[in-house]
Amino acid sequence: MRDTTRDYTIAQFRLYASLGFPSKAQVVADKTMHRALQLDLLAVADTLNALTNSGKDYICQAVSAVYFVAPTKPLHKGEINLRVTKFAVSNYTDERTVFRWLKEARLLCADYRGLNIGTGKDVSRESS
């Protein structure tokens, strides 16, 4: 099943890369940046930090190899699949595992951004 925020979070990761991987301090200090853009970039930074700090740097590597390549160029059909295959082969794992890692990163990013990720978790948060 596809996560409902997939396209949005992929765009967040690509935008972060296209802007040169700004630090949280750089994002916060930029007063000209639209608030929604700041929140998107902070969510990506928080996601990468959380993954690294929890020993899941391999997921950051997958995100980098799949989403950070040529971030300003439009994605073509099958391009993500090709990048996943290339990453899987060069890291001695299988495509399904890489796709699972990417999904974990996307859902974590969506959660940091405050997006409804359709798990029911967000609904129950309000009703306490």
PDB file of C-alpha atoms in Angstrom:
ATOM      1  CA  MET A   1       0.000   0.000   0.000  1.00  0.00           C
ATOM      2  CA  ARG A   2       1.265   3.472  -0.871  1.00  0.00           C
ATOM      3  CA  ASP A   3       1.581   6.005   1.876  1.00  0.00           C
ATOM      4  CA  THR A   4      -0.694   8.967   1.222  1.00  0.00           C
ATOM      5  CA  THR A   5       2.072  11.531   1.685  1.00  0.00           C
ATOM      6  CA  ARG A   6       4.590   9.830  -0.628  1.00  0.00           C
ATOM      7  CA  ASP A   7       4.755  12.419  -3.410  1.00  0.00           C
ATOM      8  CA  TYR A   8       4.813  15.319  -0.971  1.00  0.00           C
ATOM      9  CA  THR A   9       7.629  13.912   1.150  1.00  0.00           C
ATOM     10  CA  ILE A  10       9.682  12.944  -1.912  1.00  0.00           C
ATOM     11  CA  ALA A  11       9.318  16.571  -3.038  1.00  0.00           C
ATOM     12  CA  GLN A  12      10.452  17.726   0.442  1.00  0.00           C
ATOM     13  CA  PHE A  13      13.611  15.597   0.259  1.00  0.00           C
ATOM     14  CA  ARG A  14      14.390  16.767  -3.293  1.00  0.00           C
ATOM     15  CA  LEU A  15      13.813  20.415  -2.382  1.00  0.00           C
ATOM     16  CA  TYR A  16      16.128  20.085   0.621  1.00  0.00           C
ATOM     17  CA  ALA A  17      18.853  18.708  -1.660  1.00  0.00           C
ATOM     18  CA  SER A  18      18.243  21.360  -4.337  1.00  0.00           C
ATOM     19  CA  LEU A  19      18.753  24.097  -1.726  1.00  0.00           C
ATOM     20  CA  GLY A  20      22.134  22.670  -0.744  1.00  0.00           C
ATOM     21  CA  PHE A  21      21.181  20.696   2.394  1.00  0.00           C
ATOM     22  CA  PRO A  22      20.648  23.726   4.674  1.00  0.00           C
ATOM     23  CA  SER A  23      21.192  23.271   8.404  1.00  0.00           C
ATOM     24  CA  LYS A  24      18.324  23.877  10.817  1.00  0.00           C
ATOM     25  CA  ALA A  25      20.032  27.091  11.931  1.00  0.00           C
ATOM     26  CA  GLN A  26      20.243  28.339   8.326  1.00  0.00           C
ATOM     27  CA  VAL A  27      16.559  27.574   7.749  1.00  0.00           C
ATOM     28  CA  VAL A  28      15.433  29.300  10.934  1.00  0.00           C
ATOM     29  CA  ALA A  29      17.670  32.337  10.302  1.00  0.00           C
ATOM     30  CA  ASP A  30      16.302  32.910   6.778  1.00  0.00           C
ATOM     31  CA  LYS A  31      13.505  35.407   7.408  1.00  0.00           C
ATOM     32  CA  THR A  32      12.703  35.672   3.683  1.00  0.00           C
ATOM     33  CA  MET A  33      11.738  31.997   3.472  1.00  0.00           C
ATOM     34  CA  HIS A  34       8.034  31.155   3.446  1.00  0.00           C
ATOM     35  CA  ARG A  35       6.952  29.461   6.693  1.00  0.00           C
ATOM     36  CA  ALA A  36       5.637  26.328   4.933  1.00  0.00           C
ATOM     37  CA  LEU A  37       8.987  25.906   3.194  1.00  0.00           C
ATOM     38  CA  GLN A  38      10.801  26.316   6.513  1.00  0.00           C
ATOM     39  CA  LEU A  39       8.619  23.624   8.080  1.00  0.00           C
ATOM     40  CA  ASP A  40       9.280  21.272   5.146  1.00  0.00           C
ATOM     41  CA  LEU A  41      13.046  21.748   5.370  1.00  0.00           C
ATOM     42  CA  LEU A  42      13.094  21.415   9.163  1.00  0.00           C
ATOM     43  CA  ALA A  43      11.109  18.170   8.888  1.00  0.00           C
ATOM     44  CA  VAL A  44      13.710  16.743   6.490  1.00  0.00           C
ATOM     45  CA  ALA A  45      16.591  17.830   8.735  1.00  0.00           C
ATOM     46  CA  ASP A  46      14.872  16.345  11.793  1.00  0.00           C
ATOM     47  CA  THR A  47      14.225  13.103   9.906  1.00  0.00           C
ATOM     48  CA  LEU A  48      17.856  12.697   8.828  1.00  0.00           C
ATOM     49  CA  ASN A  49      19.088  13.557  12.340  1.00  0.00           C
ATOM     50  CA  ALA A  50      16.678  11.118  13.980  1.00  0.00           C
ATOM     51  CA  LEU A  51      17.644   8.293  11.620  1.00  0.00           C
ATOM     52  CA  THR A  52      21.360   8.923  12.130  1.00  0.00           C
ATOM     53  CA  ASN A  53      21.002   9.211  15.908  1.00  0.00           C
ATOM     54  CA  SER A  54      19.057   5.954  16.103  1.00  0.00           C
ATOM     55  CA  GLY A  55      21.753   4.045  14.208  1.00  0.00           C
ATOM     56  CA  LYS A  56      19.844   3.984  10.923  1.00  0.00           C
ATOM     57  CA  ASP A  57      22.401   5.858   8.847  1.00  0.00           C
ATOM     58  CA  TYR A  58      21.871   3.245   6.111  1.00  0.00           C
ATOM     59  CA  ILE A  59      18.393   4.717   5.603  1.00  0.00           C
ATOM     60  CA  CYS A  60      19.933   8.184   5.204  1.00  0.00           C
ATOM     61  CA  GLN A  61      22.287   6.698   2.619  1.00  0.00           C
ATOM     62  CA  ALA A  62      19.332   5.229   0.728  1.00  0.00           C
ATOM     63  CA  VAL A  63      17.470   8.567   0.843  1.00  0.00           C
ATOM     64  CA  SER A  64      20.585  10.300  -0.443  1.00  0.00           C
ATOM     65  CA  ALA A  65      21.152   7.796  -3.268  1.00  0.00           C
ATOM     66  CA  VAL A  66      17.517   7.815  -4.388  1.00  0.00           C
ATOM     67  CA  TYR A  67      16.044  11.262  -3.635  1.00  0.00           C
ATOM     68  CA  PHE A  68      19.048  13.605  -3.521  1.00  0.00           C
ATOM     69  CA  VAL A  69      20.397  12.808  -7.022  1.00  0.00           C
ATOM     70  CA  ALA A  70      19.790  15.643  -9.549  1.00  0.00           C
ATOM     71  CA  PRO A  71      17.071  17.189  -7.350  1.00  0.00           C
ATOM     72  CA  THR A  72      16.280  20.062  -9.728  1.00  0.00           C
ATOM     73  CA  LYS A  73      15.645  17.813 -12.726  1.00  0.00           C
ATOM     74  CA  PRO A  74      12.176  16.310 -13.210  1.00  0.00           C
ATOM     75  CA  LEU A  75      11.827  12.638 -12.300  1.00  0.00           C
ATOM     76  CA  HIS A  76      11.179  10.304 -15.225  1.00  0.00           C
ATOM     77  CA  LYS A  77       9.084   7.156 -15.102  1.00  0.00           C
ATOM     78  CA  GLY A  78      11.051   4.325 -13.520  1.00  0.00           C
ATOM     79  CA  GLU A  79      13.900   6.568 -12.358  1.00  0.00           C
ATOM     80  CA  ILE A  80      13.351   5.930  -8.650  1.00  0.00           C
ATOM     81  CA  ASN A  81      13.180   2.186  -9.305  1.00  0.00           C
ATOM     82  CA  LEU A  82      16.506   2.333 -11.159  1.00  0.00           C
ATOM     83  CA  ARG A  83      18.144   4.255  -8.320  1.00  0.00           C
ATOM     84  CA  VAL A  84      16.757   1.798  -5.758  1.00  0.00           C
ATOM     85  CA  THR A  85      18.105  -1.155  -7.759  1.00  0.00           C
ATOM     86  CA  LYS A  86      21.514   0.494  -8.116  1.00  0.00           C
ATOM     87  CA  PHE A  87      21.663   1.264  -4.384  1.00  0.00           C
ATOM     88  CA  ALA A  88      20.512  -2.250  -3.444  1.00  0.00           C
ATOM     89  CA  VAL A  89      23.140  -3.921  -5.627  1.00  0.00           C
ATOM     90  CA  SER A  90      25.990  -1.714  -4.423  1.00  0.00           C
ATOM     91  CA  ASN A  91      24.970  -2.216  -0.779  1.00  0.00           C
ATOM     92  CA  TYR A  92      24.349  -5.975  -0.917  1.00  0.00           C
ATOM     93  CA  THR A  93      20.660  -5.817  -0.132  1.00  0.00           C
ATOM     94  CA  ASP A  94      17.427  -6.236  -2.086  1.00  0.00           C
ATOM     95  CA  GLU A  95      15.075  -3.676  -3.611  1.00  0.00           C
ATOM     96  CA  ARG A  96      12.179  -4.467  -1.264  1.00  0.00           C
ATOM     97  CA  THR A  97      14.369  -3.670   1.733  1.00  0.00           C
ATOM     98  CA  VAL A  98      15.467  -0.346   0.204  1.00  0.00           C
ATOM     99  CA  PHE A  99      11.849   0.584  -0.567  1.00  0.00           C
ATOM    100  CA  ARG A 100      10.938  -0.262   3.059  1.00  0.00           C
ATOM    101  CA  TRP A 101      13.751   2.002   4.299  1.00  0.00           C
ATOM    102  CA  LEU A 102      12.616   4.845   2.041  1.00  0.00           C
ATOM    103  CA  LYS A 103       9.047   4.456   3.275  1.00  0.00           C
ATOM    104  CA  GLU A 104      10.233   4.594   6.881  1.00  0.00           C
ATOM    105  CA  ALA A 105      12.074   7.853   6.118  1.00  0.00           C
ATOM    106  CA  ARG A 106       9.054   9.329   4.295  1.00  0.00           C
ATOM    107  CA  LEU A 107       6.617   8.469   7.078  1.00  0.00           C
ATOM    108  CA  LEU A 108       8.977   9.848   9.722  1.00  0.00           C
ATOM    109  CA  CYS A 109       9.376  13.049   7.694  1.00  0.00           C
ATOM    110  CA  ALA A 110       5.606  13.358   7.234  1.00  0.00           C
ATOM    111  CA  ASP A 111       5.148  12.899  10.969  1.00  0.00           C
ATOM    112  CA  TYR A 112       7.728  15.598  11.760  1.00  0.00           C
ATOM    113  CA  ARG A 113       5.950  17.877   9.284  1.00  0.00           C
ATOM    114  CA  GLY A 114       2.628  17.208  11.012  1.00  0.00           C
ATOM    115  CA  LEU A 115       1.002  15.620   7.977  1.00  0.00           C
ATOM    116  CA  ASN A 116      -1.842  13.156   8.403  1.00  0.00           C
ATOM    117  CA  ILE A 117      -0.187   9.867   7.493  1.00  0.00           C
ATOM    118  CA  GLY A 118      -3.454   7.946   7.609  1.00  0.00           C
ATOM    119  CA  THR A 119      -2.637   5.619  10.481  1.00  0.00           C
ATOM    120  CA  GLY A 120      -5.342   6.844  12.837  1.00  0.00           C
ATOM    121  CA  LYS A 121      -2.594   8.041  15.162  1.00  0.00           C
ATOM    122  CA  ASP A 122      -3.151  11.688  14.234  1.00  0.00           C
ATOM    123  CA  VAL A 123      -6.882  11.504  14.924  1.00  0.00           C
ATOM    124  CA  SER A 124      -6.427  10.001  18.372  1.00  0.00           C
ATOM    125  CA  ARG A 125      -3.850  12.658  19.326  1.00  0.00           C
ATOM    126  CA  GLU A 126      -6.551  15.337  19.435  1.00  0.00           C
ATOM    127  CA  SER A 127      -9.240  13.401  21.276  1.00  0.00           C
ATOM    128  CA  SER A 128      -7.674  13.024  24.705  1.00  0.00           C
TER     129      SER A 128
END
